[in-house]
Structure formats: structure tokens, C-alpha cells
mmCIF file of C-alpha atoms and ligand atoms in Angstrom:
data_model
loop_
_atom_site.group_PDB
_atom_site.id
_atom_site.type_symbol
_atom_site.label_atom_id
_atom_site.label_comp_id
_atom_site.label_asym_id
_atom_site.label_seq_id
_atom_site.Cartn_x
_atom_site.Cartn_y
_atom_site.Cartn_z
ATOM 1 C CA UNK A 809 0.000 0.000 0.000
ATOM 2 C CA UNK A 810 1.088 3.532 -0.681
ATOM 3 C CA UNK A 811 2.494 5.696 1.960
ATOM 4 C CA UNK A 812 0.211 8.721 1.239
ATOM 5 C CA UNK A 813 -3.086 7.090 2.752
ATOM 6 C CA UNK A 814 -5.036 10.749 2.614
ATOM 7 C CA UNK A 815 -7.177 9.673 -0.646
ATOM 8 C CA UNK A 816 -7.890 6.150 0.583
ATOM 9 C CA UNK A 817 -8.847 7.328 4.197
ATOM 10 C CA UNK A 818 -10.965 10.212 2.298
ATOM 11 C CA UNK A 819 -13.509 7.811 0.600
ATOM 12 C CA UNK A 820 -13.335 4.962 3.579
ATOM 13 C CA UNK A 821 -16.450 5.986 5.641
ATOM 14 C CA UNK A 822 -19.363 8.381 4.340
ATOM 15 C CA UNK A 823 -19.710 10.658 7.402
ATOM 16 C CA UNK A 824 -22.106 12.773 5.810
ATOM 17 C CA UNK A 825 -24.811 13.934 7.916
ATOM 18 C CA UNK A 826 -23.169 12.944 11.273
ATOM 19 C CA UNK A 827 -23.249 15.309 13.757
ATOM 20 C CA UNK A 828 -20.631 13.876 15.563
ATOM 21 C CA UNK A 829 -17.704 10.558 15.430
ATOM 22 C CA UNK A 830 -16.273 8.866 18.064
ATOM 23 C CA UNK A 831 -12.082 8.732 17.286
ATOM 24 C CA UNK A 832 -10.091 6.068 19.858
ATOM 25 C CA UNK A 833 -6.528 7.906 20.208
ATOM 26 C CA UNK A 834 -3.830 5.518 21.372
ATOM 27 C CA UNK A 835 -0.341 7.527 20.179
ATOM 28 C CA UNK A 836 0.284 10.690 19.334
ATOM 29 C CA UNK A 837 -3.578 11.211 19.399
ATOM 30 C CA UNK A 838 -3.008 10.881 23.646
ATOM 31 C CA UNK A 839 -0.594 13.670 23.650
ATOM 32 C CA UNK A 840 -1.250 16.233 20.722
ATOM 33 C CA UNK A 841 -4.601 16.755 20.472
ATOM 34 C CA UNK A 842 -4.455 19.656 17.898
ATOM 35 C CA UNK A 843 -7.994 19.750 16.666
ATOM 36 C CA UNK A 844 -11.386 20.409 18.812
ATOM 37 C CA UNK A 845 -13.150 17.495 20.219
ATOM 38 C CA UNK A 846 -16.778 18.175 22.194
ATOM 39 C CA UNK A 847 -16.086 15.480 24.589
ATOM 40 C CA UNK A 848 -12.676 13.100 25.220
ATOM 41 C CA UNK A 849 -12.601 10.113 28.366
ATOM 42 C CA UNK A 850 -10.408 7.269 28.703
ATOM 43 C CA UNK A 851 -11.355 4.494 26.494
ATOM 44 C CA UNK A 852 -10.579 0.691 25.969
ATOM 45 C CA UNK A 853 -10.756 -1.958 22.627
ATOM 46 C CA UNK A 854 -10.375 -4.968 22.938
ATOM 47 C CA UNK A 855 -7.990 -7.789 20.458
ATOM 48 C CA UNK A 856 -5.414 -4.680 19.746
ATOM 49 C CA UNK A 857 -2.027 -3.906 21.288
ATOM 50 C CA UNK A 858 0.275 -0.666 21.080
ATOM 51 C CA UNK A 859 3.642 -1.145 19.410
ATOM 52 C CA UNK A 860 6.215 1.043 17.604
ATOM 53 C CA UNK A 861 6.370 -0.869 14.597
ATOM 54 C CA UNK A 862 5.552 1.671 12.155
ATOM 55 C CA UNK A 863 8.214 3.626 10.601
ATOM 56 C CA UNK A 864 7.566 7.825 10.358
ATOM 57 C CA UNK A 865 8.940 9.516 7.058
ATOM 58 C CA UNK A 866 7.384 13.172 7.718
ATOM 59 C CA UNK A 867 7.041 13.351 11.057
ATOM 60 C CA UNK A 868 9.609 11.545 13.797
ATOM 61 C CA UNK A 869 11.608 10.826 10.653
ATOM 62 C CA UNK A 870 12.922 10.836 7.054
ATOM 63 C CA UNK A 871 12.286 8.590 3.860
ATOM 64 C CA UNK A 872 16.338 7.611 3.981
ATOM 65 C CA UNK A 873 15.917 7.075 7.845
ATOM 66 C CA UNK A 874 12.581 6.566 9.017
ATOM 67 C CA UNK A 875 11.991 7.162 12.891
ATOM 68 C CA UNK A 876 9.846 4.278 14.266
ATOM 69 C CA UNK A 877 6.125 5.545 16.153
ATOM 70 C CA UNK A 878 2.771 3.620 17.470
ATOM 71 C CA UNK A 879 0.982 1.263 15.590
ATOM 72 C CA UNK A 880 -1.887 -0.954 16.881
ATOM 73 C CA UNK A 881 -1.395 -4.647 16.547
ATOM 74 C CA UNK A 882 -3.845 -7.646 16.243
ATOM 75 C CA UNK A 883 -3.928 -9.614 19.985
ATOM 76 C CA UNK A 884 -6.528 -11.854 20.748
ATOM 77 C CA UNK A 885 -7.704 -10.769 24.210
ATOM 78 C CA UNK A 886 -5.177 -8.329 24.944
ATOM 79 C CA UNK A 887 -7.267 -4.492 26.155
ATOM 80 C CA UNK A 888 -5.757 -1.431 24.789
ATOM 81 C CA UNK A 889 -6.778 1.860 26.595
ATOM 82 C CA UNK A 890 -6.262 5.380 24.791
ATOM 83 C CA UNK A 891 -8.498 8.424 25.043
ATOM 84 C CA UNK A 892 -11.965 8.300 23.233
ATOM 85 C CA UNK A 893 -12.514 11.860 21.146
ATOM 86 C CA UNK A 894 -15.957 12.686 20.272
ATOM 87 C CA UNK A 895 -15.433 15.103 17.718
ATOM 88 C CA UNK A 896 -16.836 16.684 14.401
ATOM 89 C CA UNK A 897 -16.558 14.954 11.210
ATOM 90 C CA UNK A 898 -14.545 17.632 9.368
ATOM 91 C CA UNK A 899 -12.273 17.012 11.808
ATOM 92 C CA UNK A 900 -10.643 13.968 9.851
ATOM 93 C CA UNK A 901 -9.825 16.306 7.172
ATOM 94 C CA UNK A 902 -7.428 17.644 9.352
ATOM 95 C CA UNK A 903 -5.722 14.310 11.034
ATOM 96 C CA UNK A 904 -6.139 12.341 7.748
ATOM 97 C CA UNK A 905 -3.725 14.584 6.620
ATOM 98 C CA UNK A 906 -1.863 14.679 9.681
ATOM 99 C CA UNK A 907 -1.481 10.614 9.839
ATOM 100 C CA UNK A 908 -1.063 10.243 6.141
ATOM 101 C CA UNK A 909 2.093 7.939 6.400
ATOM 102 C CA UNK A 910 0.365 4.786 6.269
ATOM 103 C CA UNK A 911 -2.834 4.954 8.575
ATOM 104 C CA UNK A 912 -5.927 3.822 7.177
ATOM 105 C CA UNK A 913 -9.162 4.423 9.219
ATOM 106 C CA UNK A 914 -10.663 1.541 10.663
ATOM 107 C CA UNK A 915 -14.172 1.217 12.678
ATOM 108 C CA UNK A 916 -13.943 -0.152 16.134
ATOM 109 C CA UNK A 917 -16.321 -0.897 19.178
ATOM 110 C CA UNK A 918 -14.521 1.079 22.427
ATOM 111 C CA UNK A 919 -15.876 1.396 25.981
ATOM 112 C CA UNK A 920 -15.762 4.690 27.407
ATOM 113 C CA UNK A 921 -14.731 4.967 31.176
ATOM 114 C CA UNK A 922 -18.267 5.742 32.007
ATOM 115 C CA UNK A 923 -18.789 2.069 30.902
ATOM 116 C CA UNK A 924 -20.780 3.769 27.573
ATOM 117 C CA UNK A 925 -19.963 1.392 24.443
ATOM 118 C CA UNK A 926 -20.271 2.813 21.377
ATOM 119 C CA UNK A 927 -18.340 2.431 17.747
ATOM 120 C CA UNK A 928 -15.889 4.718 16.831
ATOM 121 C CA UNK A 929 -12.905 5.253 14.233
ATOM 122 C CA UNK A 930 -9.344 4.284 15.143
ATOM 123 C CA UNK A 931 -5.893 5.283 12.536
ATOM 124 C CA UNK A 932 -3.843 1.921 11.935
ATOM 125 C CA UNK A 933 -0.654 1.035 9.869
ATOM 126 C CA UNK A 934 -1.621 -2.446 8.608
ATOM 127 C CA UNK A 935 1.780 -4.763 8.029
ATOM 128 C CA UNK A 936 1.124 -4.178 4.236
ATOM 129 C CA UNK A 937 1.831 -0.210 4.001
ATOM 130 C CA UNK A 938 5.541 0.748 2.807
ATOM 131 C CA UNK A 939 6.680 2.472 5.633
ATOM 132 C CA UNK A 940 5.592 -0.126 8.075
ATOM 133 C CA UNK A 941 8.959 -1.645 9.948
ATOM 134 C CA UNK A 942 7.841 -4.345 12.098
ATOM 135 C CA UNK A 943 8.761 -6.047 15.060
ATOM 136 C CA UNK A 944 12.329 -5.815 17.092
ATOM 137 C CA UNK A 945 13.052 -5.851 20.641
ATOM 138 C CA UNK A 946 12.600 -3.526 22.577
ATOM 139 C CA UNK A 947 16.314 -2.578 23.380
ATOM 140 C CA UNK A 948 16.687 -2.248 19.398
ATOM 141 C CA UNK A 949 13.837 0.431 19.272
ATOM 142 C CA UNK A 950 15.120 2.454 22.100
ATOM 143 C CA UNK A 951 18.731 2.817 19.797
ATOM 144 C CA UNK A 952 16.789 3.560 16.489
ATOM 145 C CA UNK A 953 14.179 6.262 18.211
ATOM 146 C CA UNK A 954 17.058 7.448 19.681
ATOM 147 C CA UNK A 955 19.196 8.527 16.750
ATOM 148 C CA UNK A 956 15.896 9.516 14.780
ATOM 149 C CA UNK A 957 14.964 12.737 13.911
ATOM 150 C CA UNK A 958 12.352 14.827 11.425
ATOM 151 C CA UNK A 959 10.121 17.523 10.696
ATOM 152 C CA UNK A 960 8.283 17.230 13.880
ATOM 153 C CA UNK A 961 11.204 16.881 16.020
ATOM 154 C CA UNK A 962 12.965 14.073 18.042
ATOM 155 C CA UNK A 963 11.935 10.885 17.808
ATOM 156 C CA UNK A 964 12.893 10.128 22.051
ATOM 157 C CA UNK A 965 10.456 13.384 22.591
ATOM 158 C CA UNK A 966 6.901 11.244 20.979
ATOM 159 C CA UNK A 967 8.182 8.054 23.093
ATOM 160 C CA UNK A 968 8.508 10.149 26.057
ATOM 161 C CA UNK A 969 5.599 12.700 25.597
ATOM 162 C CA UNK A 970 3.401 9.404 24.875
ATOM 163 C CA UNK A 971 4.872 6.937 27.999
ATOM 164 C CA UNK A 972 4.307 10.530 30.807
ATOM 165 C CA UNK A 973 0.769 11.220 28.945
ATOM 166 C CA UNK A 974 -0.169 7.259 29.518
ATOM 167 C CA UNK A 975 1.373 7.075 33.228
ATOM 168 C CA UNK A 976 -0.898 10.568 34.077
ATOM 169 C CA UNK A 977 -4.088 8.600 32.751
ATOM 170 C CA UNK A 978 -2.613 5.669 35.301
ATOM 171 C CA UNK A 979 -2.564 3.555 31.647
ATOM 172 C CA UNK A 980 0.001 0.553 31.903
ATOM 173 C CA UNK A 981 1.763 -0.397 28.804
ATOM 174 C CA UNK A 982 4.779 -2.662 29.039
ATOM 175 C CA UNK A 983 6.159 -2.381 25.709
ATOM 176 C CA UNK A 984 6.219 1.846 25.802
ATOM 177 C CA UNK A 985 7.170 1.939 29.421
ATOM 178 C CA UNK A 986 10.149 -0.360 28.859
ATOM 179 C CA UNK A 987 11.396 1.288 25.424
ATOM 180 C CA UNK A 988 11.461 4.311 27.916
ATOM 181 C CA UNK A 989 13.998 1.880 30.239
ATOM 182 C CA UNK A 990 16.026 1.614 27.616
ATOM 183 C CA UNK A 991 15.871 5.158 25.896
ATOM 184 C CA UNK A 992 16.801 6.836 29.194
ATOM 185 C CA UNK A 993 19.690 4.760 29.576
ATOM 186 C CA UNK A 994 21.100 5.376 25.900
HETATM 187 C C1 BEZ B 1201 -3.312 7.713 17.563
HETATM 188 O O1 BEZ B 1201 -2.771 8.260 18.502
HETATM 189 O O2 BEZ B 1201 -4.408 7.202 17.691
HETATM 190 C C2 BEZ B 1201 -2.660 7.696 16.263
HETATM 191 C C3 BEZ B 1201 -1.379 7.249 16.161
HETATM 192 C C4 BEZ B 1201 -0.784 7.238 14.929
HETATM 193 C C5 BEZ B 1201 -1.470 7.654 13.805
HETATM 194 C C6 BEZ B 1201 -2.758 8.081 13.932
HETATM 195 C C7 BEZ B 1201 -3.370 8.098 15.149
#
């Protein structure tokens, strides 16, 4: 799949006539909200997991030497918890642009810390977009966030805005909080 996913995510899901979308943040989404929301709570889905397998060519990163940020991850039973954003449809003109570099828009049931359930739209790089990296160890992503850099600044500054956002929202998440071990440490 193409790295520019503005187009695709443009004619995904007719929103026409909505008043209003529910958006499941899990990455950057958690600590840059740059766009107006009319409500945002703490939110779970269920079967995904948070990992920095994606690689970032225009924002953490470059083309020649992508930065690696937050995917989600297929895992049966695992719970991922973000922050739900109810927000206004034209609103995804703005972050489909924003996430262009390989997040498609998916539709996914969340549950709302108010224990509301209701279905929503979540931004995923699938294993089949070209700037998707993949799995390493932890230790490895630590080294290659640290030396990566790009248009949006320091890679080390969205793993460690992202791991102090989720500990202030009392979220545990192994993987971030132990690429954060290692990153300090570097
Ligand atoms: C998110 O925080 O939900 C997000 C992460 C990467 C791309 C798009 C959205």
C-alpha cells in the first residue's frame, strides 16, 4: 500500500450527515490533540495492542531514515486503553492529513470509562503499508528512536511525551514503558 493514505482514508467511511464521530486515540492522538473534540474520556478496545512498529517519514523521521512511532497490533484478548474523542466529522480532514504515512481508518467498538460502548474510528498502519517496519526488541527500538529525527522533532520526545501522557491517565503499557527503560539509559 502507498504511503500517502489521505485519498484512501478520504472515501473509507461516508460521514455525511453525522453530527458527531467517536475517534479512539492511542499515540500521538493521547498527547497532541491539535484539533477540537466536544467530549474526550479514557477508552478501551479490545484484540489490539500498542507497538512502535511503524516507521515515520514526515514526522519523527525521514524517507532515507525513518523514525519508528505507534501502531496498533492484532492480539486476541489483549485491552488497549487510549483516550476516546468525540469530535466533528470535518475534523478527519485535518488528522487524515496529519497521519497520512500509512494509517488507514478503521471502525472499532470502544468502551468509554463511564462504561458507555459505542463504535468509533481508530488510525492503523496495517503490516502491508511501505513504511511499516515491524517487530524488534525492545532494546533495538530504544537505539533507532534514539538517533531519529524529522520535521516534527525528536523521535525520544513522541516516546517520552506518549509513555508521561499514559502514566498521568494511570494507563500501563509494558512495551512503551520499557522502550522508555532503555531510551533513558542510551
Ligand atoms: C493515535 O494516537 O491514535 C494515532 C497514532 C498514529 C497515527 C494516527 C493516530
Amino acid at each position: 500500500m502507498s504511503v500517502d493514505t489521505t485519498a484512501l482514508n478520504r472515501d473509507r467511511h461516508d460521514l455525511s450527515g453525522r453530527e458527531d464521530v467517536w475517534l479512539f486515540g492511542y499515540g500521538s492522538l493521547i498527547f497532541k490533540a491539535d484539533f477540537p473534540f466536544l467530549e474526550s474520556s479514557p477508552a478501551t478496545i479490545v484484540g489490539w495492542a500498542r507497538r512502535f512498529w511503524q516507521g515515520s517519514h514526515d514526522h519523527r523521521g525521514t524517507p532515507e531514515a525513518p523514525g519508528r512511532v505507534a501502531t496498533l497490533v492484532r492480539a486476541p484478548g489483549a485491552v488497549c486503553t487510549g483516550l476516546g474523542y468525540r469530535v466533528s466529522p470535518d475534523v478527519f480532514d485535518h488528522l487524515d492529513f496529519r497521519e497520512k504515512n500509512g494509517y488507514l481508518r478503521f471502525t472499532t467498538e470502544m468502551t468509554l470509562a463511564d462504561g458507555r460502548h459505542c463504535d468509533g474510528l481508530v488510525y492503523i498502519a496495517t503490516e502491508d503499508n511501505q513504511a511499516y517496519l515491524g517487530p524488534a526488541p525492545e532494546s533495538e527500538i530504544a537505539l533507532h528512536i534514539a538517533r531519529s529525527r524529522g520535521p516534527s522533532g525528536d523521535n525520544a520526545e513522541y516516546l517520552l511525551r506518549l509513555a508521561n501522557a499514559l502514566r498521568e491517565l494511570d494507563i500501563d503499557d509494558k512495551h512503551v514503558f520499557e522502550i522508555e527503560r532503555y531510551l533513558r539509559s542510551c
